[in-house]
Amino acid sequence: MVDLSHYLPILLFLGIAIALSSTFVFLPIAVSRLTGSHKPTPEKLSEYECGFPAFEDPRSQFDVRFYLIAILFIIFDLEAAFLYPWAVSVFTLGWTAWISMMIFIGELALGLVYAWKKGALDWE
């Protein structure tokens, strides 16, 4: 028989998190409707973009290079997230950890060079 009592604190934490997040989302909405501050007007419902009306369709497509830059940022941000714990414990982990991290950093450097050569970092 599997003992599921060890999961009870996790389930309690999850329940409290869901209850608090729901409260933080729905309580202000309910209070604004009950106090009468929810009065939509055309000015409140109109879009606001730097003080003047939108001059093009808001559903226009972004350039692919924007997404490439965003993906590269996420990749190198994750590299930093992996690099800090490794740097703290590298002396206790030994040569295997050092070699594997150097391979990881080398792969990321090759990816950066490839993106650079393909022009993913050029913004016009």
JSON list of C-alpha atoms in Angstrom, two decimals:
[
{"chain": "A", "resi": 1, "resn": "MET", "atom": "CA", "xyz": [0.00, 0.00, 0.00]},
{"chain": "A", "resi": 2, "resn": "VAL", "atom": "CA", "xyz": [1.32, 3.44, -0.90]},
{"chain": "A", "resi": 3, "resn": "ASP", "atom": "CA", "xyz": [1.48, 5.99, 1.91]},
{"chain": "A", "resi": 4, "resn": "LEU", "atom": "CA", "xyz": [0.08, 9.24, 0.52]},
{"chain": "A", "resi": 5, "resn": "SER", "atom": "CA", "xyz": [0.22, 11.15, 3.80]},
{"chain": "A", "resi": 6, "resn": "HIS", "atom": "CA", "xyz": [3.54, 12.73, 2.75]},
{"chain": "A", "resi": 7, "resn": "TYR", "atom": "CA", "xyz": [1.70, 14.61, -0.01]},
{"chain": "A", "resi": 8, "resn": "LEU", "atom": "CA", "xyz": [-0.75, 16.28, 2.39]},
{"chain": "A", "resi": 9, "resn": "PRO", "atom": "CA", "xyz": [1.45, 19.37, 3.06]},
{"chain": "A", "resi": 10, "resn": "ILE", "atom": "CA", "xyz": [1.90, 19.86, -0.68]},
{"chain": "A", "resi": 11, "resn": "LEU", "atom": "CA", "xyz": [-1.83, 19.64, -1.28]},
{"chain": "A", "resi": 12, "resn": "LEU", "atom": "CA", "xyz": [-2.51, 22.06, 1.59]},
{"chain": "A", "resi": 13, "resn": "PHE", "atom": "CA", "xyz": [0.04, 24.50, 0.19]},
{"chain": "A", "resi": 14, "resn": "LEU", "atom": "CA", "xyz": [-1.50, 24.19, -3.28]},
{"chain": "A", "resi": 15, "resn": "GLY", "atom": "CA", "xyz": [-5.00, 24.77, -1.89]},
{"chain": "A", "resi": 16, "resn": "ILE", "atom": "CA", "xyz": [-3.90, 27.85, 0.04]},
{"chain": "A", "resi": 17, "resn": "ALA", "atom": "CA", "xyz": [-2.09, 29.21, -3.04]},
{"chain": "A", "resi": 18, "resn": "ILE", "atom": "CA", "xyz": [-5.16, 28.73, -5.24]},
{"chain": "A", "resi": 19, "resn": "ALA", "atom": "CA", "xyz": [-7.43, 30.32, -2.64]},
{"chain": "A", "resi": 20, "resn": "LEU", "atom": "CA", "xyz": [-5.16, 33.34, -2.16]},
{"chain": "A", "resi": 21, "resn": "SER", "atom": "CA", "xyz": [-4.60, 33.90, -5.87]},
{"chain": "A", "resi": 22, "resn": "SER", "atom": "CA", "xyz": [-8.33, 33.63, -6.56]},
{"chain": "A", "resi": 23, "resn": "THR", "atom": "CA", "xyz": [-8.99, 36.10, -3.76]},
{"chain": "A", "resi": 24, "resn": "PHE", "atom": "CA", "xyz": [-6.46, 38.59, -5.13]},
{"chain": "A", "resi": 25, "resn": "VAL", "atom": "CA", "xyz": [-8.03, 38.35, -8.58]},
{"chain": "A", "resi": 26, "resn": "PHE", "atom": "CA", "xyz": [-11.75, 38.24, -7.88]},
{"chain": "A", "resi": 27, "resn": "LEU", "atom": "CA", "xyz": [-12.08, 40.32, -4.70]},
{"chain": "A", "resi": 28, "resn": "PRO", "atom": "CA", "xyz": [-11.15, 43.67, -6.35]},
{"chain": "A", "resi": 29, "resn": "ILE", "atom": "CA", "xyz": [-13.58, 42.94, -9.18]},
{"chain": "A", "resi": 30, "resn": "ALA", "atom": "CA", "xyz": [-16.40, 42.18, -6.75]},
{"chain": "A", "resi": 31, "resn": "VAL", "atom": "CA", "xyz": [-15.65, 45.23, -4.59]},
{"chain": "A", "resi": 32, "resn": "SER", "atom": "CA", "xyz": [-15.62, 47.57, -7.60]},
{"chain": "A", "resi": 33, "resn": "ARG", "atom": "CA", "xyz": [-18.97, 46.22, -8.78]},
{"chain": "A", "resi": 34, "resn": "LEU", "atom": "CA", "xyz": [-20.51, 46.47, -5.32]},
{"chain": "A", "resi": 35, "resn": "THR", "atom": "CA", "xyz": [-19.25, 50.00, -4.59]},
{"chain": "A", "resi": 36, "resn": "GLY", "atom": "CA", "xyz": [-20.42, 51.33, -7.95]},
{"chain": "A", "resi": 37, "resn": "SER", "atom": "CA", "xyz": [-17.02, 52.33, -9.29]},
{"chain": "A", "resi": 38, "resn": "HIS", "atom": "CA", "xyz": [-17.54, 50.01, -12.26]},
{"chain": "A", "resi": 39, "resn": "LYS", "atom": "CA", "xyz": [-19.08, 52.44, -14.75]},
{"chain": "A", "resi": 40, "resn": "PRO", "atom": "CA", "xyz": [-17.77, 51.75, -18.24]},
{"chain": "A", "resi": 41, "resn": "THR", "atom": "CA", "xyz": [-17.80, 54.76, -20.54]},
{"chain": "A", "resi": 42, "resn": "PRO", "atom": "CA", "xyz": [-16.61, 55.01, -24.13]},
{"chain": "A", "resi": 43, "resn": "GLU", "atom": "CA", "xyz": [-13.48, 56.78, -22.89]},
{"chain": "A", "resi": 44, "resn": "LYS", "atom": "CA", "xyz": [-12.70, 53.97, -20.44]},
{"chain": "A", "resi": 45, "resn": "LEU", "atom": "CA", "xyz": [-13.34, 51.29, -23.03]},
{"chain": "A", "resi": 46, "resn": "SER", "atom": "CA", "xyz": [-11.24, 52.91, -25.75]},
{"chain": "A", "resi": 47, "resn": "GLU", "atom": "CA", "xyz": [-7.66, 51.85, -26.33]},
{"chain": "A", "resi": 48, "resn": "TYR", "atom": "CA", "xyz": [-4.93, 54.02, -24.92]},
{"chain": "A", "resi": 49, "resn": "GLU", "atom": "CA", "xyz": [-1.69, 54.23, -26.81]},
{"chain": "A", "resi": 50, "resn": "CYS", "atom": "CA", "xyz": [0.60, 57.13, -25.96]},
{"chain": "A", "resi": 51, "resn": "GLY", "atom": "CA", "xyz": [-2.24, 59.63, -25.83]},
{"chain": "A", "resi": 52, "resn": "PHE", "atom": "CA", "xyz": [-3.48, 59.23, -29.40]},
{"chain": "A", "resi": 53, "resn": "PRO", "atom": "CA", "xyz": [-5.70, 56.69, -31.17]},
{"chain": "A", "resi": 54, "resn": "ALA", "atom": "CA", "xyz": [-4.10, 53.60, -32.67]},
{"chain": "A", "resi": 55, "resn": "PHE", "atom": "CA", "xyz": [-3.01, 54.19, -36.25]},
{"chain": "A", "resi": 56, "resn": "GLU", "atom": "CA", "xyz": [-2.74, 50.59, -37.38]},
{"chain": "A", "resi": 57, "resn": "ASP", "atom": "CA", "xyz": [-4.27, 47.20, -36.69]},
{"chain": "A", "resi": 58, "resn": "PRO", "atom": "CA", "xyz": [-3.21, 45.96, -33.23]},
{"chain": "A", "resi": 59, "resn": "ARG", "atom": "CA", "xyz": [-3.16, 42.40, -34.56]},
{"chain": "A", "resi": 60, "resn": "SER", "atom": "CA", "xyz": [-0.34, 43.11, -37.00]},
{"chain": "A", "resi": 61, "resn": "GLN", "atom": "CA", "xyz": [2.45, 40.57, -37.17]},
{"chain": "A", "resi": 62, "resn": "PHE", "atom": "CA", "xyz": [5.81, 41.13, -35.55]},
{"chain": "A", "resi": 63, "resn": "ASP", "atom": "CA", "xyz": [9.03, 40.62, -37.39]},
{"chain": "A", "resi": 64, "resn": "VAL", "atom": "CA", "xyz": [10.53, 37.15, -36.93]},
{"chain": "A", "resi": 65, "resn": "ARG", "atom": "CA", "xyz": [13.77, 38.71, -35.69]},
{"chain": "A", "resi": 66, "resn": "PHE", "atom": "CA", "xyz": [11.93, 39.94, -32.59]},
{"chain": "A", "resi": 67, "resn": "TYR", "atom": "CA", "xyz": [11.12, 36.34, -31.68]},
{"chain": "A", "resi": 68, "resn": "LEU", "atom": "CA", "xyz": [14.67, 35.21, -32.40]},
{"chain": "A", "resi": 69, "resn": "ILE", "atom": "CA", "xyz": [16.07, 37.85, -30.05]},
{"chain": "A", "resi": 70, "resn": "ALA", "atom": "CA", "xyz": [13.53, 36.82, -27.39]},
{"chain": "A", "resi": 71, "resn": "ILE", "atom": "CA", "xyz": [14.46, 33.13, -27.73]},
{"chain": "A", "resi": 72, "resn": "LEU", "atom": "CA", "xyz": [18.17, 33.94, -27.54]},
{"chain": "A", "resi": 73, "resn": "PHE", "atom": "CA", "xyz": [17.54, 36.01, -24.40]},
{"chain": "A", "resi": 74, "resn": "ILE", "atom": "CA", "xyz": [15.68, 33.12, -22.78]},
{"chain": "A", "resi": 75, "resn": "ILE", "atom": "CA", "xyz": [18.45, 30.67, -23.68]},
{"chain": "A", "resi": 76, "resn": "PHE", "atom": "CA", "xyz": [21.19, 32.82, -22.18]},
{"chain": "A", "resi": 77, "resn": "ASP", "atom": "CA", "xyz": [19.05, 33.64, -19.16]},
{"chain": "A", "resi": 78, "resn": "LEU", "atom": "CA", "xyz": [18.67, 29.91, -18.51]},
{"chain": "A", "resi": 79, "resn": "GLU", "atom": "CA", "xyz": [22.40, 29.52, -18.93]},
{"chain": "A", "resi": 80, "resn": "ALA", "atom": "CA", "xyz": [22.92, 32.01, -16.11]},
{"chain": "A", "resi": 81, "resn": "ALA", "atom": "CA", "xyz": [20.40, 30.11, -13.99]},
{"chain": "A", "resi": 82, "resn": "PHE", "atom": "CA", "xyz": [22.41, 26.90, -14.48]},
{"chain": "A", "resi": 83, "resn": "LEU", "atom": "CA", "xyz": [25.79, 28.59, -14.11]},
{"chain": "A", "resi": 84, "resn": "TYR", "atom": "CA", "xyz": [25.33, 30.08, -10.63]},
{"chain": "A", "resi": 85, "resn": "PRO", "atom": "CA", "xyz": [24.56, 26.85, -8.73]},
{"chain": "A", "resi": 86, "resn": "TRP", "atom": "CA", "xyz": [27.32, 25.10, -10.64]},
{"chain": "A", "resi": 87, "resn": "ALA", "atom": "CA", "xyz": [29.83, 27.82, -9.72]},
{"chain": "A", "resi": 88, "resn": "VAL", "atom": "CA", "xyz": [28.95, 27.48, -6.04]},
{"chain": "A", "resi": 89, "resn": "SER", "atom": "CA", "xyz": [29.45, 23.73, -5.94]},
{"chain": "A", "resi": 90, "resn": "VAL", "atom": "CA", "xyz": [32.08, 23.12, -8.65]},
{"chain": "A", "resi": 91, "resn": "PHE", "atom": "CA", "xyz": [34.87, 22.36, -6.18]},
{"chain": "A", "resi": 92, "resn": "THR", "atom": "CA", "xyz": [32.87, 19.63, -4.47]},
{"chain": "A", "resi": 93, "resn": "LEU", "atom": "CA", "xyz": [31.59, 18.04, -7.69]},
{"chain": "A", "resi": 94, "resn": "GLY", "atom": "CA", "xyz": [34.92, 17.36, -9.31]},
{"chain": "A", "resi": 95, "resn": "TRP", "atom": "CA", "xyz": [36.22, 17.26, -12.86]},
{"chain": "A", "resi": 96, "resn": "THR", "atom": "CA", "xyz": [33.15, 15.61, -14.34]},
{"chain": "A", "resi": 97, "resn": "ALA", "atom": "CA", "xyz": [30.99, 18.61, -13.47]},
{"chain": "A", "resi": 98, "resn": "TRP", "atom": "CA", "xyz": [33.60, 21.03, -14.80]},
{"chain": "A", "resi": 99, "resn": "ILE", "atom": "CA", "xyz": [33.95, 19.19, -18.11]},
{"chain": "A", "resi": 100, "resn": "SER", "atom": "CA", "xyz": [30.20, 18.86, -18.59]},
{"chain": "A", "resi": 101, "resn": "MET", "atom": "CA", "xyz": [29.69, 22.60, -17.93]},
{"chain": "A", "resi": 102, "resn": "MET", "atom": "CA", "xyz": [32.44, 23.50, -20.38]},
{"chain": "A", "resi": 103, "resn": "ILE", "atom": "CA", "xyz": [30.70, 21.35, -23.01]},
{"chain": "A", "resi": 104, "resn": "PHE", "atom": "CA", "xyz": [27.41, 23.10, -22.19]},
{"chain": "A", "resi": 105, "resn": "ILE", "atom": "CA", "xyz": [28.97, 26.58, -22.47]},
{"chain": "A", "resi": 106, "resn": "GLY", "atom": "CA", "xyz": [30.72, 25.53, -25.69]},
{"chain": "A", "resi": 107, "resn": "GLU", "atom": "CA", "xyz": [27.42, 24.44, -27.22]},
{"chain": "A", "resi": 108, "resn": "LEU", "atom": "CA", "xyz": [25.86, 27.76, -26.25]},
{"chain": "A", "resi": 109, "resn": "ALA", "atom": "CA", "xyz": [28.80, 29.64, -27.75]},
{"chain": "A", "resi": 110, "resn": "LEU", "atom": "CA", "xyz": [28.45, 27.67, -30.99]},
{"chain": "A", "resi": 111, "resn": "GLY", "atom": "CA", "xyz": [24.75, 28.51, -31.05]},
{"chain": "A", "resi": 112, "resn": "LEU", "atom": "CA", "xyz": [25.52, 32.19, -30.54]},
{"chain": "A", "resi": 113, "resn": "VAL", "atom": "CA", "xyz": [28.08, 32.17, -33.34]},
{"chain": "A", "resi": 114, "resn": "TYR", "atom": "CA", "xyz": [25.59, 30.41, -35.62]},
{"chain": "A", "resi": 115, "resn": "ALA", "atom": "CA", "xyz": [22.85, 32.96, -34.82]},
{"chain": "A", "resi": 116, "resn": "TRP", "atom": "CA", "xyz": [25.31, 35.79, -35.35]},
{"chain": "A", "resi": 117, "resn": "LYS", "atom": "CA", "xyz": [26.44, 34.44, -38.75]},
{"chain": "A", "resi": 118, "resn": "LYS", "atom": "CA", "xyz": [22.81, 33.92, -39.84]},
{"chain": "A", "resi": 119, "resn": "GLY", "atom": "CA", "xyz": [22.04, 37.56, -38.99]},
{"chain": "A", "resi": 120, "resn": "ALA", "atom": "CA", "xyz": [19.62, 36.88, -36.16]},
{"chain": "A", "resi": 121, "resn": "LEU", "atom": "CA", "xyz": [21.24, 39.61, -34.07]},
{"chain": "A", "resi": 122, "resn": "ASP", "atom": "CA", "xyz": [21.12, 42.29, -36.79]},
{"chain": "A", "resi": 123, "resn": "TRP", "atom": "CA", "xyz": [18.32, 44.76, -36.23]},
{"chain": "A", "resi": 124, "resn": "GLU", "atom": "CA", "xyz": [17.39, 47.15, -39.01]}
]
